[in-house]
Coordinates of C-alpha atoms and ligand atoms in Angstrom, one line a residue:
Chain A
X1 CA -93.8 39.6 125.0
X2 CA -94.5 40.6 121.4
X3 CA -93.3 43.5 119.7
X4 CA -95.5 45.8 118.4
X5 CA -95.0 48.1 114.9
X6 CA -95.8 51.5 115.2
X7 CA -99.0 50.8 113.5
X8 CA -99.8 47.7 115.8
X9 CA -102.4 50.4 118.0
X10 CA -104.2 49.9 114.0
X11 CA -105.2 47.2 114.9
X12 CA -106.5 47.8 118.1
X13 CA -109.0 49.7 117.3
X14 CA -106.8 52.9 117.6
X15 CA -107.1 55.6 114.8
X16 CA -103.4 55.7 113.5
X17 CA -102.0 59.6 114.9
X18 CA -101.8 61.7 112.4
X19 CA -98.2 63.2 111.0
X20 CA -97.6 66.6 113.2
X21 CA -96.4 69.8 111.8
X22 CA -92.6 70.5 113.5
X23 CA -91.0 73.7 113.2
X24 CA -87.4 73.6 113.8
X25 CA -84.5 76.0 113.4
X26 CA -81.9 73.9 112.3
X27 CA -77.8 75.3 112.0
X28 CA -79.4 78.3 111.3
X29 CA -82.4 77.1 108.8
X30 CA -85.5 77.3 109.3
X31 CA -87.0 73.4 108.4
X32 CA -90.6 72.7 108.5
X33 CA -91.2 68.3 109.1
X34 CA -94.4 66.5 109.7
X35 CA -93.9 63.4 111.8
X36 CA -95.4 60.6 113.6
X37 CA -94.5 61.7 117.3
X38 CA -92.7 58.8 118.5
X39 CA -89.8 60.4 115.6
X40 CA -87.1 61.3 118.2
X41 CA -84.8 64.4 117.6
X42 CA -81.9 62.0 116.2
X43 CA -84.0 60.3 113.8
X44 CA -85.1 63.9 112.8
X45 CA -82.3 64.8 112.4
X46 CA -81.0 61.5 110.6
X47 CA -83.1 60.5 109.1
X48 CA -85.5 63.5 107.7
X49 CA -83.6 65.8 107.3
X50 CA -80.5 64.0 106.4
X51 CA -77.6 65.7 108.8
X52 CA -76.1 62.3 109.9
X53 CA -73.2 64.3 111.5
X54 CA -75.0 63.3 114.6
X55 CA -74.6 59.7 115.6
X56 CA -77.0 56.7 117.2
X57 CA -74.9 54.7 120.1
X58 CA -77.3 52.9 122.1
X59 CA -80.4 54.8 121.6
X60 CA -81.3 55.0 125.5
X61 CA -79.1 58.0 126.7
X62 CA -76.3 56.2 128.0
X63 CA -73.8 57.0 125.3
X64 CA -74.2 61.1 124.2
X65 CA -73.2 60.2 120.7
X66 CA -75.7 61.5 120.4
X67 CA -75.9 64.8 122.0
X68 CA -77.0 68.0 120.5
X69 CA -77.6 72.0 121.7
X70 CA -81.2 72.4 121.8
X71 CA -81.9 76.6 122.5
X72 CA -77.7 76.4 123.7
X73 CA -78.1 73.5 125.8
X74 CA -76.3 70.5 125.4
X75 CA -79.2 67.1 125.5
X76 CA -79.4 63.6 124.4
X77 CA -81.7 63.7 120.7
X78 CA -82.7 60.0 121.2
X79 CA -84.5 61.2 124.2
X80 CA -86.2 63.6 122.9
X81 CA -89.3 63.8 120.6
X82 CA -89.2 65.9 118.1
X83 CA -92.6 66.9 118.1
X84 CA -91.3 68.8 121.7
X85 CA -88.9 70.6 120.4
X86 CA -91.4 72.8 118.0
X87 CA -90.0 76.4 117.5
X88 CA -86.8 75.4 119.0
X89 CA -83.4 76.2 117.9
X90 CA -81.1 72.5 117.0
X91 CA -77.4 73.1 116.8
X92 CA -75.7 70.1 115.4
X93 CA -71.6 69.0 114.7
X94 CA -73.1 70.5 111.2
X95 CA -73.3 73.8 112.3
X96 CA -70.5 74.7 114.7
X97 CA -68.0 75.7 111.4
X98 CA -68.7 79.2 110.0
X99 CA -67.3 80.3 107.2
X100 CA -65.3 77.4 106.7
X101 CA -63.6 78.0 109.5
X102 CA -63.8 75.0 111.9
X103 CA -65.1 76.1 115.2
X104 CA -61.8 75.9 118.6
X105 CA -63.1 72.5 119.7
X106 CA -63.2 70.9 116.3
X107 CA -59.5 72.3 115.8
X108 CA -58.5 71.7 119.0
X109 CA -59.6 67.6 118.9
X110 CA -57.4 67.4 115.5
X111 CA -54.7 69.1 117.2
X112 CA -55.1 67.3 120.2
X113 CA -55.4 63.9 118.3
X114 CA -58.8 63.5 120.2
X115 CA -60.2 60.8 119.0
X116 CA -59.4 57.3 116.8
X117 CA -62.8 55.6 114.8
X118 CA -64.7 58.9 115.8
X119 CA -68.3 57.8 116.4
X120 CA -68.2 59.9 119.3
X121 CA -66.2 62.8 118.1
X122 CA -69.6 64.6 117.2
X123 CA -71.6 63.7 120.6
X124 CA -68.1 64.7 122.2
X125 CA -67.7 68.5 120.6
X126 CA -71.3 68.8 120.8
X127 CA -71.4 68.1 124.7
X128 CA -67.7 70.4 125.1
X129 CA -70.3 72.9 123.5
X130 CA -72.7 73.1 126.0
X131 CA -70.0 72.5 128.7
X132 CA -67.9 76.0 127.1
X133 CA -71.2 77.7 127.3
X134 CA -72.7 76.7 130.8
X135 CA -69.2 77.7 132.4
X136 CA -68.7 75.5 135.4
X137 CA -65.4 73.6 134.7
X138 CA -62.3 75.2 134.8
X139 CA -59.9 71.9 136.1
X140 CA -59.0 69.2 134.2
X141 CA -61.0 66.8 137.1
X142 CA -64.5 69.0 136.5
X143 CA -64.3 69.0 132.7
X144 CA -64.0 65.2 132.8
X145 CA -67.2 65.1 135.3
X146 CA -69.3 67.0 133.6
X147 CA -68.3 65.2 129.9
X148 CA -68.9 61.7 131.7
X149 CA -71.9 61.6 129.8
X150 CA -69.7 61.2 127.2
X151 CA -68.7 57.5 126.5
X152 CA -65.7 56.8 124.1
X153 CA -64.9 53.2 123.1
X154 CA -61.8 53.8 121.8
X155 CA -60.5 55.4 125.2
X156 CA -59.8 58.9 123.8
X157 CA -60.6 60.6 126.8
X158 CA -57.2 61.9 128.2
X159 CA -56.7 63.5 124.9
X160 CA -60.5 65.0 125.1
X161 CA -59.8 66.6 127.9
X162 CA -56.6 68.2 126.7
X163 CA -58.6 69.7 123.4
X164 CA -61.2 71.0 125.7
X165 CA -58.7 72.7 127.8
X166 CA -57.1 74.4 124.9
X167 CA -60.6 75.2 123.5
X168 CA -61.4 77.1 126.7
X169 CA -58.0 79.2 126.5
X170 CA -58.9 80.8 123.7
X171 CA -61.4 83.5 123.2
Chain B
X1 CA -92.0 51.5 120.5
X2 CA -95.9 50.8 120.0
X3 CA -97.5 54.1 118.2
X4 CA -99.4 56.7 120.4
X5 CA -101.7 59.4 120.5
X6 CA -99.8 63.3 121.4
X7 CA -101.1 66.0 122.2
X8 CA -100.0 69.3 124.7
X9 CA -101.5 70.4 128.1
X10 CA -102.9 74.3 128.3
X11 CA -102.6 74.3 131.6
X12 CA -102.7 71.7 134.6
X13 CA -106.8 71.8 134.8
X14 CA -106.3 70.5 131.2
X15 CA -103.7 68.2 132.3
X16 CA -105.8 66.6 134.7
X17 CA -108.3 66.8 132.8
X18 CA -107.0 65.2 129.2
X19 CA -105.4 62.1 131.6
X20 CA -108.6 61.4 133.2
X21 CA -110.6 61.1 130.0
X22 CA -107.8 58.9 128.9
X23 CA -106.5 57.1 131.7
X24 CA -104.5 54.5 129.6
X25 CA -102.4 58.2 129.0
X26 CA -99.3 59.4 130.2
X27 CA -97.5 62.7 131.0
X28 CA -94.5 63.7 129.1
X29 CA -91.8 66.0 131.1
X30 CA -87.5 66.0 130.3
X31 CA -88.9 62.1 128.9
X32 CA -85.7 60.9 129.9
X33 CA -86.8 58.0 132.2
X34 CA -90.0 57.4 130.0
X35 CA -88.9 57.4 126.4
X36 CA -86.6 54.9 126.7
X37 CA -88.9 53.0 128.4
X38 CA -91.0 53.3 125.9
X39 CA -88.3 52.3 123.6
X40 CA -88.1 48.9 126.0
X41 CA -92.1 48.7 125.3
X42 CA -92.4 48.2 129.2
X43 CA -94.5 51.2 128.8
X44 CA -97.3 51.8 126.0
X45 CA -99.0 54.8 126.8
X46 CA -101.9 55.4 124.2
X47 CA -101.1 59.1 124.8
X48 CA -98.7 61.4 125.5
X49 CA -99.7 64.4 126.9
X50 CA -96.9 66.8 126.9
X51 CA -95.8 68.9 130.0
X52 CA -93.2 70.5 129.5
X53 CA -94.9 74.2 128.2
X54 CA -96.4 74.6 132.0
X55 CA -95.6 77.4 133.9
X56 CA -93.6 75.4 136.7
X57 CA -90.5 76.5 135.9
X58 CA -90.0 78.5 138.8
X59 CA -88.2 78.6 142.2
X60 CA -89.5 80.6 144.3
X61 CA -89.3 81.5 148.8
X62 CA -92.9 80.4 150.5
X63 CA -93.5 82.8 153.5
X64 CA -92.1 80.4 156.0
X65 CA -88.5 81.0 154.4
X66 CA -88.1 77.6 152.7
X67 CA -88.6 77.3 149.1
X68 CA -91.0 76.2 146.1
X69 CA -89.5 74.3 143.3
X70 CA -92.3 74.2 140.1
X71 CA -92.6 70.6 139.3
X72 CA -90.4 71.4 135.4
X73 CA -87.5 73.0 136.6
X74 CA -84.7 71.5 134.9
X75 CA -82.7 69.3 137.2
X76 CA -79.5 70.9 136.3
X77 CA -80.8 74.5 136.5
X78 CA -82.0 73.6 140.5
X79 CA -78.8 72.3 141.2
X80 CA -77.1 75.4 139.8
X81 CA -79.5 78.0 141.5
X82 CA -77.9 80.0 143.8
X83 CA -80.5 79.3 146.7
X84 CA -80.2 75.8 146.3
X85 CA -76.8 76.0 146.4
X86 CA -76.3 78.7 148.8
X87 CA -78.8 77.2 151.3
X88 CA -79.3 73.4 150.3
X89 CA -75.7 72.6 149.3
X90 CA -76.8 68.7 149.6
X91 CA -79.6 68.4 147.9
X92 CA -77.4 70.6 144.5
X93 CA -74.8 67.8 145.7
X94 CA -77.3 64.4 145.0
X95 CA -78.6 66.1 141.8
X96 CA -75.4 66.3 139.9
X97 CA -74.8 63.4 141.0
X98 CA -77.2 61.9 138.8
X99 CA -76.9 60.8 134.9
X100 CA -74.8 63.3 132.6
X101 CA -74.6 67.1 131.8
X102 CA -77.1 66.5 129.3
X103 CA -79.7 64.7 130.9
X104 CA -80.2 66.6 134.2
X105 CA -80.8 69.4 131.5
X106 CA -83.6 67.7 130.2
X107 CA -85.0 65.6 133.5
X108 CA -87.5 67.8 135.7
X109 CA -88.3 67.8 139.3
X110 CA -91.3 65.9 138.9
X111 CA -90.1 63.7 136.2
X112 CA -87.1 63.1 138.8
X113 CA -89.7 61.7 141.5
X114 CA -91.4 59.4 139.3
X115 CA -88.5 57.5 137.2
X116 CA -89.1 54.2 137.7
X117 CA -86.7 51.5 139.1
X118 CA -83.4 50.0 136.9
X119 CA -84.2 46.5 137.7
X120 CA -83.0 44.5 134.7
X121 CA -85.8 42.8 134.2
X122 CA -88.0 45.3 135.0
X123 CA -86.6 46.2 131.6
X124 CA -87.1 42.8 129.7
X125 CA -90.1 41.9 129.2
X126 CA -89.2 38.6 127.9
X127 CA -89.0 37.8 131.6
X128 CA -91.2 37.9 134.8
X129 CA -91.4 41.2 136.5
X130 CA -94.1 41.6 139.6
X131 CA -93.3 45.2 139.1
X132 CA -93.9 45.2 135.5
X133 CA -96.8 42.7 134.9
X134 CA -98.7 41.5 138.4
X135 CA -98.6 38.4 139.4
X136 CA -95.6 37.1 136.7
X137 CA -93.2 36.6 139.6
X138 CA -90.0 38.5 140.3
X139 CA -86.9 37.5 138.3
X140 CA -84.7 39.6 140.6
X141 CA -84.8 37.4 144.3
X142 CA -83.2 33.8 142.8
X143 CA -81.7 36.3 139.8
X144 CA -79.2 38.7 139.7
X145 CA -79.9 41.3 142.1
X146 CA -76.6 42.5 142.7
X147 CA -77.8 46.5 141.8
X148 CA -80.8 45.1 144.3
X149 CA -82.1 46.2 147.8
X150 CA -81.5 45.5 151.3
X151 CA -83.8 47.6 153.2
X152 CA -87.7 47.5 153.5
X153 CA -88.2 44.6 150.6
X154 CA -90.7 41.9 150.0
X155 CA -91.6 38.7 148.3
X156 CA -92.6 40.6 145.7
X157 CA -90.0 42.6 145.0
X158 CA -86.4 43.6 145.3
X159 CA -86.3 46.7 143.6
X160 CA -84.7 50.1 144.6
X161 CA -85.7 53.8 143.9
X162 CA -82.5 55.1 141.5
X163 CA -82.8 58.5 142.6
X164 CA -80.1 60.6 144.1
X165 CA -82.0 63.9 144.0
X166 CA -85.3 62.1 146.3
X167 CA -82.8 61.3 149.3
X168 CA -81.8 64.5 149.9
X169 CA -85.4 65.7 149.4
X170 CA -86.3 63.4 151.7
X171 CA -83.7 63.9 154.3
X172 CA -84.2 67.7 153.9
X173 CA -88.1 67.0 155.1
X174 CA -89.5 68.0 151.4
X175 CA -93.2 68.0 150.6
X176 CA -94.7 67.4 147.2
X177 CA -97.6 68.9 146.1
X178 CA -100.2 67.9 143.4
X179 CA -103.3 68.1 141.9
X180 CA -105.5 66.1 140.7
X181 CA -109.3 65.1 139.8
X182 CA -110.4 65.7 143.6
X183 CA -108.2 68.5 144.0
X184 CA -104.9 69.4 145.3
X185 CA -103.2 68.0 147.9
X186 CA -100.2 68.2 150.2
X187 CA -97.7 64.7 150.4
X188 CA -94.8 64.7 153.2
X189 CA -92.1 63.0 150.8
X190 CA -91.2 60.2 153.0
X191 CA -94.7 59.1 152.0
X192 CA -94.6 59.3 148.8
X193 CA -93.0 56.5 147.5
X194 CA -93.8 53.4 149.1
X195 CA -93.0 50.2 149.8
X196 CA -93.2 47.4 147.2
X197 CA -95.1 45.1 150.0
X198 CA -97.5 42.8 147.7
X199 CA -98.2 45.6 145.0
X200 CA -94.8 46.1 143.5
X201 CA -96.7 47.6 140.2
X202 CA -97.4 51.1 142.6
X203 CA -94.2 53.0 143.0
X204 CA -95.3 56.2 145.0
X205 CA -99.2 56.9 146.6
X206 CA -99.4 59.2 143.8
X207 CA -103.1 58.7 142.6
X208 CA -104.7 58.2 139.4
X209 CA -105.1 61.2 137.0
X210 CA -102.7 63.3 139.7
X211 CA -99.7 65.3 138.2
X212 CA -97.7 66.8 140.5
X213 CA -96.7 70.6 140.8
X214 CA -94.3 71.5 142.9
X215 CA -91.4 70.7 145.6
X216 CA -91.4 72.4 148.8
X217 CA -88.3 73.0 151.1
X218 CA -88.6 74.1 154.7
X219 CA -86.6 76.5 156.0
X220 CA -84.1 74.5 156.8
X221 CA -80.9 73.1 155.6
X222 CA -77.9 72.1 157.0
X223 CA -75.7 74.1 154.8
X224 CA -72.8 74.2 157.5
X225 CA -72.5 70.1 157.8
X226 CA -74.1 68.3 154.9
X227 CA -72.7 65.6 152.4
X228 CA -73.7 63.4 149.8
X229 CA -71.9 60.1 149.7
X230 CA -72.2 58.5 146.5
X231 CA -70.8 55.1 146.1
X232 CA -71.1 53.3 142.6
X233 CA -69.1 51.1 139.8
X234 CA -67.9 54.0 138.1
X235 CA -66.9 57.0 139.1
X236 CA -69.9 58.8 137.1
X237 CA -73.1 58.4 134.9
X238 CA -73.6 55.7 136.9
X239 CA -76.4 54.5 139.1
X240 CA -75.9 54.1 142.9
X241 CA -74.7 51.2 144.8
X242 CA -75.6 52.9 148.3
X243 CA -75.1 56.2 148.6
X244 CA -76.2 58.6 152.1
X245 CA -77.4 62.1 152.1
X246 CA -76.6 63.3 155.5
X247 CA -77.2 66.7 157.6
X248 CA -76.3 67.6 161.5
X249 CA -76.5 70.8 163.6
X250 CA -73.9 71.0 166.0
X251 CA -73.1 72.9 169.2
X252 CA -70.0 72.0 169.9
X253 CA -68.7 68.7 169.1
X254 CA -72.3 67.9 170.0
X255 CA -74.9 66.7 168.1
X256 CA -78.1 68.4 168.2
X257 CA -80.1 67.6 165.3
X258 CA -79.5 64.7 162.7
X259 CA -80.9 64.2 159.5
X260 CA -79.8 60.8 157.6
X261 CA -80.9 59.5 154.5
X262 CA -80.2 56.6 152.2
X263 CA -80.4 56.3 148.4
X264 CA -79.9 52.9 146.8
X265 CA -81.0 50.2 149.5
X266 CA -84.7 50.5 149.0
X267 CA -87.7 50.8 147.4
X268 CA -87.9 54.3 148.4
X269 CA -85.2 56.6 149.6
X270 CA -84.6 55.1 153.3
X271 CA -84.5 57.8 156.1
X272 CA -84.9 56.2 159.8
X273 CA -86.2 58.4 162.4
X274 CA -85.0 56.1 164.5
X275 CA -81.1 56.0 163.8
X276 CA -81.3 59.7 163.8
X277 CA -82.6 59.8 167.1
X278 CA -79.4 57.8 168.4
X279 CA -77.2 60.5 167.0
X280 CA -79.5 63.5 168.8
X281 CA -77.2 64.8 172.2
X282 CA -74.2 62.4 171.2
X283 CA -70.5 63.5 170.6
X284 CA -70.1 63.9 166.8
X285 CA -67.8 60.9 167.1
X286 CA -67.0 57.5 165.2
X287 CA -68.5 55.2 168.2
X288 CA -72.2 57.3 167.8
X289 CA -72.2 57.3 163.5
X290 CA -70.9 53.9 164.2
X291 CA -74.1 52.7 166.4
X292 CA -76.4 54.9 164.2
X293 CA -75.2 52.8 161.0
X294 CA -76.2 49.3 163.8
X295 CA -79.6 51.0 164.1
X296 CA -80.3 52.2 160.5
X297 CA -79.4 48.6 159.2
X298 CA -80.9 46.6 162.1
X299 CA -83.1 44.6 159.5
X300 CA -81.3 44.8 156.4
X301 CA -81.2 41.2 154.5
X302 CA -79.0 40.3 151.7
X303 CA -79.3 38.1 148.6
X304 CA -77.2 36.2 146.6
X305 CA -75.1 39.2 144.7
X306 CA -76.1 42.0 147.0
X307 CA -75.3 40.9 150.3
X308 CA -72.0 43.6 150.3
X309 CA -74.3 46.1 150.2
X310 CA -75.0 45.9 153.8
X311 CA -71.4 46.3 154.7
X312 CA -70.9 48.7 152.4
X313 CA -74.0 51.5 153.4
X314 CA -72.3 50.7 156.8
X315 CA -69.4 52.5 156.1
X316 CA -70.9 55.1 154.0
X317 CA -72.8 56.5 156.5
X318 CA -70.0 56.5 159.0
X319 CA -68.0 58.3 156.3
X320 CA -70.7 60.6 155.0
X321 CA -71.2 61.8 159.0
X322 CA -67.9 62.0 159.2
X323 CA -67.6 64.3 156.3
X324 CA -71.2 66.6 157.3
X325 CA -69.4 66.4 161.0
X326 CA -65.5 68.0 159.7
X327 CA -67.8 70.0 157.0
X328 CA -65.9 68.6 154.5
X329 CA -68.5 67.6 152.4
X330 CA -68.1 65.0 149.3
X331 CA -67.8 67.2 145.6
X332 CA -69.5 66.0 143.1
X333 CA -66.7 67.3 140.7
X334 CA -63.8 65.7 143.0
X335 CA -63.8 61.9 143.3
X336 CA -61.2 62.3 146.3
X337 CA -62.8 60.9 149.1
X338 CA -62.1 63.8 151.8
Ligands
FAD401 C1 -78.0 56.8 131.3 C2 -79.4 57.2 132.2 C3 -78.8 57.6 133.5 C4 -79.3 58.3 134.7 N1 -78.2 57.9 136.0 C5 -79.0 58.7 137.4 C6 -78.9 58.3 137.8 O1 -77.3 58.3 138.4 N2 -79.4 59.6 139.2 C7 -80.4 59.6 138.9 O2 -81.0 60.1 140.0 N3 -80.9 59.4 137.8 C8 -80.5 59.3 137.0 N4 -81.2 58.9 135.7 C9 -82.6 59.1 135.4 C10 -83.0 60.7 135.3 O3 -82.4 61.5 136.5 C11 -84.7 60.6 135.5 O4 -84.9 60.4 133.9 C12 -85.1 61.9 135.2 O5 -85.2 62.8 136.3 C13 -86.6 61.4 135.2 O6 -87.8 63.0 134.6 P1 -88.2 63.8 133.3 O7 -88.3 64.5 133.5 O8 -87.0 63.1 132.3 O9 -89.1 62.3 133.4 P2 -90.0 62.2 132.2 O10 -89.5 60.7 131.7 O11 -90.6 62.4 131.6 O12 -91.0 61.2 132.8 C14 -91.2 60.0 133.9 C15 -92.5 60.0 134.7 O13 -92.9 60.7 134.9 C16 -93.8 61.0 134.9 N5 -94.1 62.5 135.0 C17 -93.1 62.8 134.9 N6 -93.4 64.2 135.3 C18 -95.0 64.5 136.2 C19 -95.5 65.3 137.1 N7 -94.7 66.5 136.9 N8 -97.0 65.0 137.9 C20 -97.1 63.5 137.2 N9 -96.6 62.5 136.5 C21 -95.2 62.9 135.7 C22 -94.2 60.5 133.6 O14 -95.7 60.1 133.0 C23 -92.8 59.0 133.9 O15 -93.9 58.2 134.1 C24 -80.7 58.5 134.8 C25 -81.1 58.4 133.0 C26 -80.2 58.0 132.3 C27 -81.4 57.8 130.6
SF4_402 S1 -86.9 43.0 141.8 FE1 -88.8 44.4 141.7 S2 -88.3 45.4 139.2 FE2 -87.0 43.9 139.4 S3 -88.2 41.8 138.3 FE3 -88.6 41.9 141.0 S4 -90.7 42.4 140.5 FE4 -89.9 43.1 139.0
FES403 S1 -77.6 57.7 121.2 FE1 -78.4 59.0 122.8 S2 -77.5 58.2 124.5 FE2 -76.2 56.9 123.4
FES404 S1 -62.9 57.9 119.3 FE1 -63.9 56.0 118.9 S2 -65.7 56.0 120.7 FE2 -64.7 57.6 121.4

């Protein structure tokens, strides 16, 4: 089957969708965007707002590299349409540190050497921030299960779990 | 992904009106299955009708002692809802066995029911697939069919329904509330998903233009003796090879009532009343469980790469019923097998 560009529909005589206004607060800053409806939140962050900390791994919900917090809940931004987030508040890895002080999770990842190439790390840290907010993980086993949506091809898992345990011990 | 228009539904009636006016449109809720399939060009809707803001997010007690779950309740919220955790732990466990924490935050109750198969060929537009392009043939029957069905297959399609949550819902005798151009109706869960027959393009008995508004649970939750046991290629974040939802009501060591449903084995969550009948009135023993498994799998048929599933299912059924009887359900946060 031939692949059709987003413009393909115009050839079928169907009018091209207009860009739609999207108002989102990203890391505390209100942003107004005009986006085509097929723009994912991930692409809006990276390509339209220049926030490239959030990574695109698989683009299909299978790796967790694109994890961000939307209204405090962790989600895969590659499977979320930006237009559907209108009015939402988004936190990315760029928004976790405050006043030049690293978030406890960021510091813990450094302390425990919880990465090698670092590509999965923004997603791991945002996911772990969601995990902490949910408050459902106590044991290492529970952390592993509830972090299973974040794949690390470098296999830094033991150190990631240790880092999260350290951050959980901090107020 | 091809271009599409986007609009929001104002209420359920508006959603039904919008889709009737444009049958090539699709509803979008959490988007976790639909956006994925659109990126693969498997789904090519002309418009997405966003139903995610409709007021279908509550879990309410019904007059008959059950619960009514709005179609937009996120999978995570449902699994952790106190009434679900307390009265229907089998359902909570099945939800937590699926996908990842992020996906469960996004995925909706209605969308989970309507998620499509993970058959590799269904996803690959370069290969024939009767479900994707009716009449083009089935690439899986003589191809890679390790994940595929062993029960209720047809010459047209051997795909499985991938949901974990739906396996518990069919075991619990849930019903699906829908609204459509012809009004509202209620569908028994066992009749919601269908076998492929010669129309594998149809996953469910939902009619064109209908929207799922709620899922209702009857009072009985089998909360004392239950399990959801999921067997997969890795310990988490993988679809089931075989999964078993089991619920028992015991009187001493006799089985008074039983529920047994399987995932990963058929085009629909598989529940077999004759296997449940074979459990009723019998002692809760390995021999009873094994004979129920034999009955449930009597017509099982393997293909080149998935024959192992027949034995796997047999053992998983015995294990699950053992866990349920002993009151030691499988925990999704601990992979130790009780
Ligand atoms: C990497 C990955 C792993 C996964 N692993 C598992 C797993 O192990 N177990 C499991 O069970 N699931 C798994 N899933 C699937 C996940 O559970 C489903 O994608 C999700 O439940 C779909 O819900 P949604 O709200 O996102 O649906 P959407 O993607 O929004 O919609 C799916 C379909 O349902 C239709 N629809 C949605 N809501 C309604 C409604 N109210 N009425 C009528 N039609 C509607 C849409 O039009 C669309 O066709 C996985 C998904 C991914 C991406
Ligand atoms: S099993 Fe069904 S979904 Fe898979 S290729 Fe065959 S027809 Fe398509
Ligand atoms: S990029 Fe979103 S999950 Fe992989
Ligand atoms: S650090 Fe390389 S993928 Fe995780």
